[in-house]
Coordinates of C-alpha atoms and ligand atoms in Angstrom, one line a residue:
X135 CA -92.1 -4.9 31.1
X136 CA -88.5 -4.6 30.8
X137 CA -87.3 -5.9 27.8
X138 CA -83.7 -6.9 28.7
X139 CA -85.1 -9.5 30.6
X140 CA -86.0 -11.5 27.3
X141 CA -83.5 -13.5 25.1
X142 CA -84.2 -15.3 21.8
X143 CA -84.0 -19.3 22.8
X144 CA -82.3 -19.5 19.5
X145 CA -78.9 -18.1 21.1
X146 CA -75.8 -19.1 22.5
X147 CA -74.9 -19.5 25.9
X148 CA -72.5 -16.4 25.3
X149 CA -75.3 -14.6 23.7
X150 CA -77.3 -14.9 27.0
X151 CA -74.3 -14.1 29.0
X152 CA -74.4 -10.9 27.5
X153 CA -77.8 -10.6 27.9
X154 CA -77.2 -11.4 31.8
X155 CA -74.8 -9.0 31.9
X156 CA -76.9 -6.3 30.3
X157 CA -80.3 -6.8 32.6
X158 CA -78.2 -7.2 35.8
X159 CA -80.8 -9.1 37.1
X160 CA -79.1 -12.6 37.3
X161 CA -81.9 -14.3 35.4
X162 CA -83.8 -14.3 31.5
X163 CA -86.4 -15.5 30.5
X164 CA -86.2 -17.5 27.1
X165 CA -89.0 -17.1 24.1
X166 CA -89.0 -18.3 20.4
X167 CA -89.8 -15.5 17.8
X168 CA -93.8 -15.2 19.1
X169 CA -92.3 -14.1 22.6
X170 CA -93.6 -17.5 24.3
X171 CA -92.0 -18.5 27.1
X172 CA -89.4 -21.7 26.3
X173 CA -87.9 -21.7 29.8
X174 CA -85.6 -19.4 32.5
X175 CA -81.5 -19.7 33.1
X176 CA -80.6 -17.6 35.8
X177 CA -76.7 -17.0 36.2
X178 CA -76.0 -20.0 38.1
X179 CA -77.4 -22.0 35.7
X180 CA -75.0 -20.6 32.8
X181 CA -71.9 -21.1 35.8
X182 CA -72.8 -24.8 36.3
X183 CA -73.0 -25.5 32.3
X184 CA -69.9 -24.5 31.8
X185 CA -68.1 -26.4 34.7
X186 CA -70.1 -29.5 33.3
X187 CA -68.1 -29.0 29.8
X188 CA -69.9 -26.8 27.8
X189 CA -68.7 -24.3 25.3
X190 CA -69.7 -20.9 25.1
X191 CA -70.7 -21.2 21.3
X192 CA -73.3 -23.9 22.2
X193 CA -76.7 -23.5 22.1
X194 CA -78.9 -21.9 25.3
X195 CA -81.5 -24.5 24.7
X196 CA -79.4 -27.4 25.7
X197 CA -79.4 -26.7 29.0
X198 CA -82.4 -25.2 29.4
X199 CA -84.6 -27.5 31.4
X200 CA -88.2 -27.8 31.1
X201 CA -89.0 -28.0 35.0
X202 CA -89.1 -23.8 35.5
X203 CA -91.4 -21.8 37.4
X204 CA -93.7 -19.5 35.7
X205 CA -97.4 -18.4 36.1
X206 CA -100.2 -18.1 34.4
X207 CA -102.3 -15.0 33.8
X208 CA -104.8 -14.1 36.5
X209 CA -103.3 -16.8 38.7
X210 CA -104.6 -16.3 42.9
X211 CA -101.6 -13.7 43.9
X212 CA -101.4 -16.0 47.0
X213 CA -100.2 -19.1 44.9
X214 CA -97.9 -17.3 43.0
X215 CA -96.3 -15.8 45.8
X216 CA -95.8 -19.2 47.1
X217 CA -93.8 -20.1 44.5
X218 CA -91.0 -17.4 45.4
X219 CA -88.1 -19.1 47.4
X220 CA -84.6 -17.8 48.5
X221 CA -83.5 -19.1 44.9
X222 CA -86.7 -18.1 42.7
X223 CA -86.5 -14.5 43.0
X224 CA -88.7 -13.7 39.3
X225 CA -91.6 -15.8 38.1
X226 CA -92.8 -15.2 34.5
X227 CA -96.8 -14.9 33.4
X228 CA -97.7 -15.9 30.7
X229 CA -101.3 -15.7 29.0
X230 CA -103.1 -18.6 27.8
X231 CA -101.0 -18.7 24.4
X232 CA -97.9 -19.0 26.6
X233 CA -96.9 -15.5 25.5
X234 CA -94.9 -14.0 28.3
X235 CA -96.5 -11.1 29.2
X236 CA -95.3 -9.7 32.4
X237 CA -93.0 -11.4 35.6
X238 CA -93.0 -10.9 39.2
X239 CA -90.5 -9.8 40.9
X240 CA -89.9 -10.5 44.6
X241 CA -88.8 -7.7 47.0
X242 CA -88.6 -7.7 50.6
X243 CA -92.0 -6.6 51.9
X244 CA -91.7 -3.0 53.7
X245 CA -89.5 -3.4 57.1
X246 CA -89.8 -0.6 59.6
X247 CA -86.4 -0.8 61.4
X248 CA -86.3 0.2 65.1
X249 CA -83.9 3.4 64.2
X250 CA -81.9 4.0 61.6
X251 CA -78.5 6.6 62.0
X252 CA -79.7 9.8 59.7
X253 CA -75.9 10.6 58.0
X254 CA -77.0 12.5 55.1
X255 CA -75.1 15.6 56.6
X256 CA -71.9 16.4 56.2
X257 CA -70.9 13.3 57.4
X258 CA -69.3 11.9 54.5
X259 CA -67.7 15.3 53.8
X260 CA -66.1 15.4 56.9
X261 CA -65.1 11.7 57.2
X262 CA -63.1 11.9 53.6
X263 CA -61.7 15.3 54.9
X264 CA -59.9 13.2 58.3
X265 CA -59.3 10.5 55.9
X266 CA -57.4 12.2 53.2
X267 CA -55.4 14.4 55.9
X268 CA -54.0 10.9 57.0
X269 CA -55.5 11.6 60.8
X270 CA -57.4 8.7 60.7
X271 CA -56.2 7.8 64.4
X272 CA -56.7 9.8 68.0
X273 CA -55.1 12.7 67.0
X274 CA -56.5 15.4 64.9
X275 CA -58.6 18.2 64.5
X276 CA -62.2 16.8 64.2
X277 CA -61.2 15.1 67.8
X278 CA -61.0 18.4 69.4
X279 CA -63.3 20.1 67.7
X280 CA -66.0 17.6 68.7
X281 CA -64.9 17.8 72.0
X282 CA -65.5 21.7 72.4
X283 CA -68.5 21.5 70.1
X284 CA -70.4 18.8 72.1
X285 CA -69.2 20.2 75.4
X286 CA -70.5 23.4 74.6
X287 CA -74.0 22.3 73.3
X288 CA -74.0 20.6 76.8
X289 CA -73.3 23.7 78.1
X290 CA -69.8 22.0 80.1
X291 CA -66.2 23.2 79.9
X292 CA -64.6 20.5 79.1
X293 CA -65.6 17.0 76.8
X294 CA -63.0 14.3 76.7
X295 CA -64.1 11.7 73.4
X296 CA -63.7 8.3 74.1
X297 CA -64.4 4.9 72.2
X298 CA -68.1 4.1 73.3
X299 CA -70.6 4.8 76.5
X300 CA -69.9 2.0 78.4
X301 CA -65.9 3.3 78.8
X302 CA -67.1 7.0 79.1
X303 CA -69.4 5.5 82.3
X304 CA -65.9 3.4 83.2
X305 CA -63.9 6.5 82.9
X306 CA -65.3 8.5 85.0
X307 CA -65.8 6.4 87.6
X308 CA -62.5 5.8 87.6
X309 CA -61.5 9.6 87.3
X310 CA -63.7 10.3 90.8
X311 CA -61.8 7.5 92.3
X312 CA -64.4 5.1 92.9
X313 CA -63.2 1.5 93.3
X314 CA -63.2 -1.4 96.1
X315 CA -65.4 -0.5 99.3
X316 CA -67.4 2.4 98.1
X317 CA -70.9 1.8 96.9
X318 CA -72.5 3.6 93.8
X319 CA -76.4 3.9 93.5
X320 CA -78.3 3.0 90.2
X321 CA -81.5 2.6 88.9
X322 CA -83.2 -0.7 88.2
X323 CA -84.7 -0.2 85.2
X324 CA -81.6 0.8 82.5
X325 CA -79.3 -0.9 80.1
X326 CA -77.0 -3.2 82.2
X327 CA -73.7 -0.8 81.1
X328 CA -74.4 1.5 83.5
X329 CA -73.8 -1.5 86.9
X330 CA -71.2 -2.9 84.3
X331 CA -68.9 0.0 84.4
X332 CA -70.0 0.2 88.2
X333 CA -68.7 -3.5 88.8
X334 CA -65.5 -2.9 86.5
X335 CA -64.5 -0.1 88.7
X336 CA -64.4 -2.9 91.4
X337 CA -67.1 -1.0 93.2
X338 CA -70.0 -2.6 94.6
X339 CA -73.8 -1.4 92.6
X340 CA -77.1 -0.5 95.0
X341 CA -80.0 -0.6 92.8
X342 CA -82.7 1.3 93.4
X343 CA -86.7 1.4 92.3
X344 CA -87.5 4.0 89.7
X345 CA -90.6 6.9 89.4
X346 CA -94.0 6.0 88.8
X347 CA -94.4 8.5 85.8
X348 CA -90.9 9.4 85.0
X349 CA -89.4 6.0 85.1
X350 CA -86.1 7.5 86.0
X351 CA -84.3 6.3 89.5
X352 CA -86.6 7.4 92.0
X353 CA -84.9 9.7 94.4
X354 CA -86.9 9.3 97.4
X355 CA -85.1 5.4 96.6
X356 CA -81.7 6.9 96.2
X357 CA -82.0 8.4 100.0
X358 CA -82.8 5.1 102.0
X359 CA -80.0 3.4 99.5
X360 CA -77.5 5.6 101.2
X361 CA -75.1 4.4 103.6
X362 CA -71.8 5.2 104.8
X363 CA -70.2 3.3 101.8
X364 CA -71.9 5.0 99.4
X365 CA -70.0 7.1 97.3
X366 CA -71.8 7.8 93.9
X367 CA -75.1 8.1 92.0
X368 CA -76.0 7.4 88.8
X369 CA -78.5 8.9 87.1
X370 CA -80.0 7.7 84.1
X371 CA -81.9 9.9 81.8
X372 CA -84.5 7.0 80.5
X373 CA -85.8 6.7 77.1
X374 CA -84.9 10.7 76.7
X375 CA -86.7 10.9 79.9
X376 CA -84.5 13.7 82.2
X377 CA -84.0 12.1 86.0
X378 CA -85.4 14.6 88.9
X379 CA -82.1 16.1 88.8
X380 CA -83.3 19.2 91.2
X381 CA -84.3 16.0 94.4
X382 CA -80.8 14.1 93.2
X383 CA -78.8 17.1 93.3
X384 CA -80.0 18.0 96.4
X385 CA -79.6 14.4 98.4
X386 CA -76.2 14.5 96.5
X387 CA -75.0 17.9 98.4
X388 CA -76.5 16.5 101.7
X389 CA -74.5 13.6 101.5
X390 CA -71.7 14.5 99.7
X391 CA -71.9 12.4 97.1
X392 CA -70.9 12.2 93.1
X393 CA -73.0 12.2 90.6
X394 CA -72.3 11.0 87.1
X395 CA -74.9 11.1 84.4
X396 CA -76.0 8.5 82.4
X397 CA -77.1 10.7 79.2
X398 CA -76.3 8.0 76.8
X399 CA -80.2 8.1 76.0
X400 CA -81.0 11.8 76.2
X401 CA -79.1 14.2 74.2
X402 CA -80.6 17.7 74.5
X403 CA -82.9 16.6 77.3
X404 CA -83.0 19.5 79.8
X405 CA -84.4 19.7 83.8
X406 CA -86.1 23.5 84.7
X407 CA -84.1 24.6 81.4
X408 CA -80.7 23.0 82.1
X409 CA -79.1 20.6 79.9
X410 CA -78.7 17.1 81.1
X411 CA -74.7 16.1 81.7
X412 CA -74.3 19.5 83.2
X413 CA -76.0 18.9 86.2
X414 CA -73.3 16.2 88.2
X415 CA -69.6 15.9 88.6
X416 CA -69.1 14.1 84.9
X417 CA -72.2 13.7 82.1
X418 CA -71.9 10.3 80.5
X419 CA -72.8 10.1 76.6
X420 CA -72.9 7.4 74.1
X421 CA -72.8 7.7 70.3
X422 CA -73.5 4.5 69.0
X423 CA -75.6 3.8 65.9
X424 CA -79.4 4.0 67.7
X425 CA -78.4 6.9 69.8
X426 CA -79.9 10.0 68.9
X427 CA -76.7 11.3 67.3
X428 CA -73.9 9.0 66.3
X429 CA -70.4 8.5 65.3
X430 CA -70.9 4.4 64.7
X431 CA -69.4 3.6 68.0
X432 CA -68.6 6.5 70.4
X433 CA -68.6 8.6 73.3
X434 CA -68.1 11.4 75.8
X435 CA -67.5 12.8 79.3
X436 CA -68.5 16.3 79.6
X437 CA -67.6 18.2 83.0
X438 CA -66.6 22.0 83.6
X439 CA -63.9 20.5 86.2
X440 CA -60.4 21.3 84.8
X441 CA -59.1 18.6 87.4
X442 CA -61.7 15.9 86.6
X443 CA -61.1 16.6 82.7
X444 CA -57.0 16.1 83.0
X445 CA -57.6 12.6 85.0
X446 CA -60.1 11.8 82.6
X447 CA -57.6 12.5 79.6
X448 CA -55.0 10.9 81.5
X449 CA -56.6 7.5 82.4
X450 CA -58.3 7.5 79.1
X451 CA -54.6 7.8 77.5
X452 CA -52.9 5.1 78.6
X453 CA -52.3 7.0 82.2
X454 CA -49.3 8.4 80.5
X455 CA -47.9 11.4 81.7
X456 CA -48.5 14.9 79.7
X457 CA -45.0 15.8 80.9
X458 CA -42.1 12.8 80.3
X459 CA -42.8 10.3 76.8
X460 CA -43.6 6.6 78.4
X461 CA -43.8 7.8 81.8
X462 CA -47.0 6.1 83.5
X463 CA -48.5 7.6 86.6
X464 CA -51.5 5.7 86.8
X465 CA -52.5 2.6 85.9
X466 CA -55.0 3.7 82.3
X467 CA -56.9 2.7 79.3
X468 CA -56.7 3.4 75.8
X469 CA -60.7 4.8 75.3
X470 CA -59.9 6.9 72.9
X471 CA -62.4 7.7 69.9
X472 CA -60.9 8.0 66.4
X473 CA -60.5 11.3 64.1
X474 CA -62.6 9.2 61.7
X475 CA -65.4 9.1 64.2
X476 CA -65.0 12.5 65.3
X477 CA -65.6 13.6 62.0
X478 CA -68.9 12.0 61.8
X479 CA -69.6 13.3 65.3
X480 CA -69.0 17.1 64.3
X481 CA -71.4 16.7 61.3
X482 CA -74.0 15.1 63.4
X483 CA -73.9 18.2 65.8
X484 CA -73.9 20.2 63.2
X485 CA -78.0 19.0 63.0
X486 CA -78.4 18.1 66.3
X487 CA -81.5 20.4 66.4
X488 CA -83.2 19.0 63.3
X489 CA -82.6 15.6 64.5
X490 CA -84.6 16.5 67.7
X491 CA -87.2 17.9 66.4
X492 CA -88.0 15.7 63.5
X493 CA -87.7 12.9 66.4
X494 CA -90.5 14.9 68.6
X495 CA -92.7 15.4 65.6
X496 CA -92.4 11.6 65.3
X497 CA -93.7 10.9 68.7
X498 CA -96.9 13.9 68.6
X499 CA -97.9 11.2 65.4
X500 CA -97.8 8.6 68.0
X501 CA -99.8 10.3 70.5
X502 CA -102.0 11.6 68.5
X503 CA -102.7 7.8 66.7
X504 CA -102.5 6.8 70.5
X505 CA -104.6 9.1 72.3
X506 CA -108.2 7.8 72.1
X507 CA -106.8 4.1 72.8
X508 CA -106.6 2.4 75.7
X509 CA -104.4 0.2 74.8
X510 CA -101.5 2.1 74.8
X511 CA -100.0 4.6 77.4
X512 CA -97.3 7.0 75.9
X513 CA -94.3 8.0 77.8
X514 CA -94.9 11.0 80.1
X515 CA -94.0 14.2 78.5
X516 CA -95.2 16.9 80.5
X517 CA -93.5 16.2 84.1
X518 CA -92.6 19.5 86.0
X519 CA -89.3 21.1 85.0
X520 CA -88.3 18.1 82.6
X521 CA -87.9 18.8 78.9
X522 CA -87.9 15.1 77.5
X523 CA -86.5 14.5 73.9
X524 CA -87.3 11.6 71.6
X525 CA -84.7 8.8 71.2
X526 CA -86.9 5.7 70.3
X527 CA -90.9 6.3 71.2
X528 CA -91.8 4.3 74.0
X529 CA -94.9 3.3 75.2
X530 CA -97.0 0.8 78.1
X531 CA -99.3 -2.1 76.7
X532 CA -102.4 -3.1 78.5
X533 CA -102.9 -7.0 77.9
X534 CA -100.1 -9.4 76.7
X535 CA -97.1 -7.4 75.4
X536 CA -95.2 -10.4 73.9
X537 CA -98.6 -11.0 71.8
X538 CA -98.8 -7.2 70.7
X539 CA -94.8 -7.7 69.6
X540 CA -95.2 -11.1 67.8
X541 CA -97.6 -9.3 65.8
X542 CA -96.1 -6.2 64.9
X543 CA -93.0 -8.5 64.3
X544 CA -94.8 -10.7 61.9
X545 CA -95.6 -7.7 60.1
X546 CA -92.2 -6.5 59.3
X547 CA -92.0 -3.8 61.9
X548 CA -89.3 -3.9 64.7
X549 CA -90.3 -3.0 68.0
X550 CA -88.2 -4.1 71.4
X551 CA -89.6 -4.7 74.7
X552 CA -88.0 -2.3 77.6
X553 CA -84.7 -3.3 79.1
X554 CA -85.3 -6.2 81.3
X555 CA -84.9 -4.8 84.6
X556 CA -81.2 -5.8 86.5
X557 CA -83.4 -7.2 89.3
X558 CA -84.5 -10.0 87.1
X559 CA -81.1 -11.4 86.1
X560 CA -79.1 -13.6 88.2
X561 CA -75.8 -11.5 87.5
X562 CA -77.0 -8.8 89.4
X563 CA -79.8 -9.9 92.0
X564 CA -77.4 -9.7 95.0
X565 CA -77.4 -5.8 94.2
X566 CA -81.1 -5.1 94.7
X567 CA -82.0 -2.3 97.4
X568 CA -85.7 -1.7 96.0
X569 CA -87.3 -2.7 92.5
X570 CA -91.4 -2.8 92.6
X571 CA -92.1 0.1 89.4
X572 CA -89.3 -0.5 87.4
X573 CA -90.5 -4.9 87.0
X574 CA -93.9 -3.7 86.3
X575 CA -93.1 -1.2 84.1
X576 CA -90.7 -3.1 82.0
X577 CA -92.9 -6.0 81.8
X578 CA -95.2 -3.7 79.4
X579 CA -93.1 -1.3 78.3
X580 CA -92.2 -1.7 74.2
X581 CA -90.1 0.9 72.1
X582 CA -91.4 1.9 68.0
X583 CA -90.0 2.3 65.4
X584 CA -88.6 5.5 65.4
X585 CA -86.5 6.6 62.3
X586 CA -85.9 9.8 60.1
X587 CA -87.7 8.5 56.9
X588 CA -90.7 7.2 58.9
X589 CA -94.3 8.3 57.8
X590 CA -98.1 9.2 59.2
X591 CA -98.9 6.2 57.3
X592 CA -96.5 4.0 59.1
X593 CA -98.1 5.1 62.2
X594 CA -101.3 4.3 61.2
X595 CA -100.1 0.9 60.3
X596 CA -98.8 0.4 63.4
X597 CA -102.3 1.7 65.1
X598 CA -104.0 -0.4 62.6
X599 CA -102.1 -3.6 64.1
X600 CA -102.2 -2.9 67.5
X601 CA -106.3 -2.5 67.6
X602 CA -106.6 -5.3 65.9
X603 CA -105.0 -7.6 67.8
X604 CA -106.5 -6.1 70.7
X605 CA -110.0 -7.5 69.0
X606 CA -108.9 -10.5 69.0
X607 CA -107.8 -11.2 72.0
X608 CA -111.1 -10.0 73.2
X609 CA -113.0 -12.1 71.1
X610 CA -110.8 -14.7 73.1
X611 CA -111.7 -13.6 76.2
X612 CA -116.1 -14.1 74.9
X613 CA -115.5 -17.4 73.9
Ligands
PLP827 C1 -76.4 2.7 75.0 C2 -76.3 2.9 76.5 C3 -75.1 2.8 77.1 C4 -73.8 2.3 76.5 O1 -73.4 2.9 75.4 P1 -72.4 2.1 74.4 O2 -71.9 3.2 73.5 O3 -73.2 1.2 73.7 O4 -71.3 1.5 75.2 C5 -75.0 3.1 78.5 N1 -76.1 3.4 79.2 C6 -77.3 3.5 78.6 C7 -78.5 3.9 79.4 C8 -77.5 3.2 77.2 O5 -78.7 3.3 76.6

């Protein structure tokens, strides 16, 4: 037992502030010369003395009271941890003498966060560097060399950084000239920036049924979406998932239509060995804090068209032109990501590869915890030509979902159910072309947790918890 957490009941109240201050745990616990307990002043306790009148010379045991919680040796674990409240934060034990002879000490029981950024890079390195060279807005060198860094992993000319996904998907819209009248296909099942951007652009969203197995926008869908309106597809690279982007570039050609990748879930994904973003006009990225790298809020538009690239830099600066100071040509934004951000970005890259892998390694635990059950259905991962990454594990549940999640939940592990599909919501019914996988699917779909520090044994826990509350509900179902 830690020692500093004791004080003689025979001191001052300044003596125990000291003590307080020594112990840093905001509470001691008070004993005569025989070390038995004589009661517990926690910080506030001392605070609210001395705003009632007393001095710091006084003695403790005035206003100790004689109400405090403590426990008694070989107490039921279960009723001491009853006593614990969001004020009682230590309990005491004392043996049958009233000795003190250990305390407990509440801590927050083991959480397994969704995802977690992994910044144990250079990330701090290269954040003080832009910060100490006073570039700590859109200019500066981490900027660009993210840029041609992340561009180049992608294998693309050209990356213009910008402030999050959802304005890199804006941005290029906006860059192809898509706008009032023209129609832009997307997929069902996604998170709702992609038709967001769609409707900001003023352009009107189709949204199509996705794959079977892939769960990606289902391009035989995309075809009898098309009309003469439509102008666009996006793809969206699902849960790491790469689209069919062999079929989409094909009907794409066929109808002369853009394409504009939603990559914001699928870094380093790659279709028959090409990396996804370099497949369409513009490759859409995000970089916020879940993503598989991140720069706290963030994003890009990768494209190897020097035309596209200027009107993206254009529009994303304020549609001023390169040529005259304060001369607009086009009505633009400011998207622009910081140097501070950029510096985290480049650092991120830096491990890109580690990150993957780690991540991929993650999910093989999974499947191998997952493969004799039939409970659970992992994500495909061996679909022709498509090289999935990892960005959070996701899997189907056979039975009640919800029940499986308030379970996990209840155990201190986060877990979210799939995107709710943009059929479902009121906002965006009027848009539905087809949508029968993608509100099955999503209905049992969940994501695990899937962060850097995660173990086998958190796997197992996770297994452990899913079977058994599969037992249970069958137990239900013999009753
Ligand atoms: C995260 C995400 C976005 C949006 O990215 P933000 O950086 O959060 O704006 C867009 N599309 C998909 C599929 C995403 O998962």
């Amino acid at each position: 037992m830690n020692k500093k957490i004791l004080c003689s009941i025979q001191s001052s109240i300044l003596q125990v502030m000291k003590q307080l201050d020594q112990n840093a745990q905001g509470i001691v616990f008070l004993v005569d010369e025989a070390e038995k307990l004589k009661g517990v002043i926690t910080d506030g306790d001392i605070r609210r003395a001395i705003l009632d009148g007393f001095q710091l010379s006084d003695d403790i045991d005035k206003i100790v009271k004689d109400n405090y919680v403590y426990a008694h040796e070989g107490d039921n674990i279960e009723d001491i941890l009853q006593k614990f409240n969001y004020m009682i934060k230590f309990i005491p034990i004392v043996d049958s003498d009233q000795r003190i002879i250990d305390y407990y000490e509440y801590r927050q029981r083991v959480r397994m966060p969704i995802a977690q950024p992994q910044i144990d890079g250079r990330e701090y390195e290269y954040l003080t560097d832009a910060f100490t060279s006073t570039w700590i807005s859109s200019s500066g060198e981490y900027i660009t060399r993210f840029e041609n860094e992340f561009s180049a992993y992608c294998t693309t000319r050209y990356g213009v950084a910008v402030s999050n996904g959802t304005t890199a998907l804006h941005l290029a819209l906006t860059a192809l000239n898509i706008g009032p009248g023209d129609e832009v296909i997307v997929p069902d099942l996604t998170f709702a920036a992609t038709i967001n951007a769609v409707l900001h652009a003023g352009a009107v969203p189709v949204i199509v049924d996705i794959e079977e197995e892939g769960w990606c926008i289902d391009p035989k869908e995309i075809e009898k979406a098309i009309t003469e309106r439509t102008k666009a597809i996006i793809p969206v690279h699902l849960y790491g998932q790469p689209c069919n982007m062999k079929a989409i570039m094909e009907i794409a050609g066929r109808y002369s239509l853009r394409v504009i990748e939603d990559c914001a879930e699928a870094h380093g994904a790659e279709f028959a060995g090409q990396k996804v973003g370099s497949f369409g006009d513009i490759g859409c990225f995000s970089f916020f804090g879940n993503k598989v790298i991140t720069t706290g809020e963030g994003g890009m538009c990768i494209t190897s068209d020097k035309q596209l690239e200027e009107r993206m830099r254009l529009f994303r600066d304020h549609g001023m032109s390169k040529e005259r100071k304060y001369y607009h040509t086009v009505v633009g934004f400011n998207y622009r990501m910081t140097n501070l951000q950029a510096a985290i970005g480049v650092a991120q890259l830096e491990k890109i590869e580690l990150i993957l892998s780690w991540r991929e390694k993650l999910e093989e635990l999974y499947r191998a915890e997952f493969s004799k059950s039939s409970i659970i259905k992992m994500q495909e991962n061996k679909l022709l030509n498509r090289k999935k990454i990892t960005w959070l594990v996701s899997v189907m549940v056979q039975g009640d979902r919800d029940r499986y999640m308030e379970k996990l939940k209840k155990e201190g592990i986060d877990v979210r159910p799939f995107f709710i599909p943009l059929s479902e919501m009121d906002l965006y019914k009027q848009y539905v072309f087809s949508d029968t996988n993608s509100k099955r699917i999503a209905k049992s779909g969940m994501n695990l947790p899937t962060f850097h520090k995660m173990t086998e044994a958190n796997i197992l826990k996770i297994g452990m918890i899913i079977q058994k509350t599969a037992a249970e509900a069958n137990s239900m179902v013999e009753i």
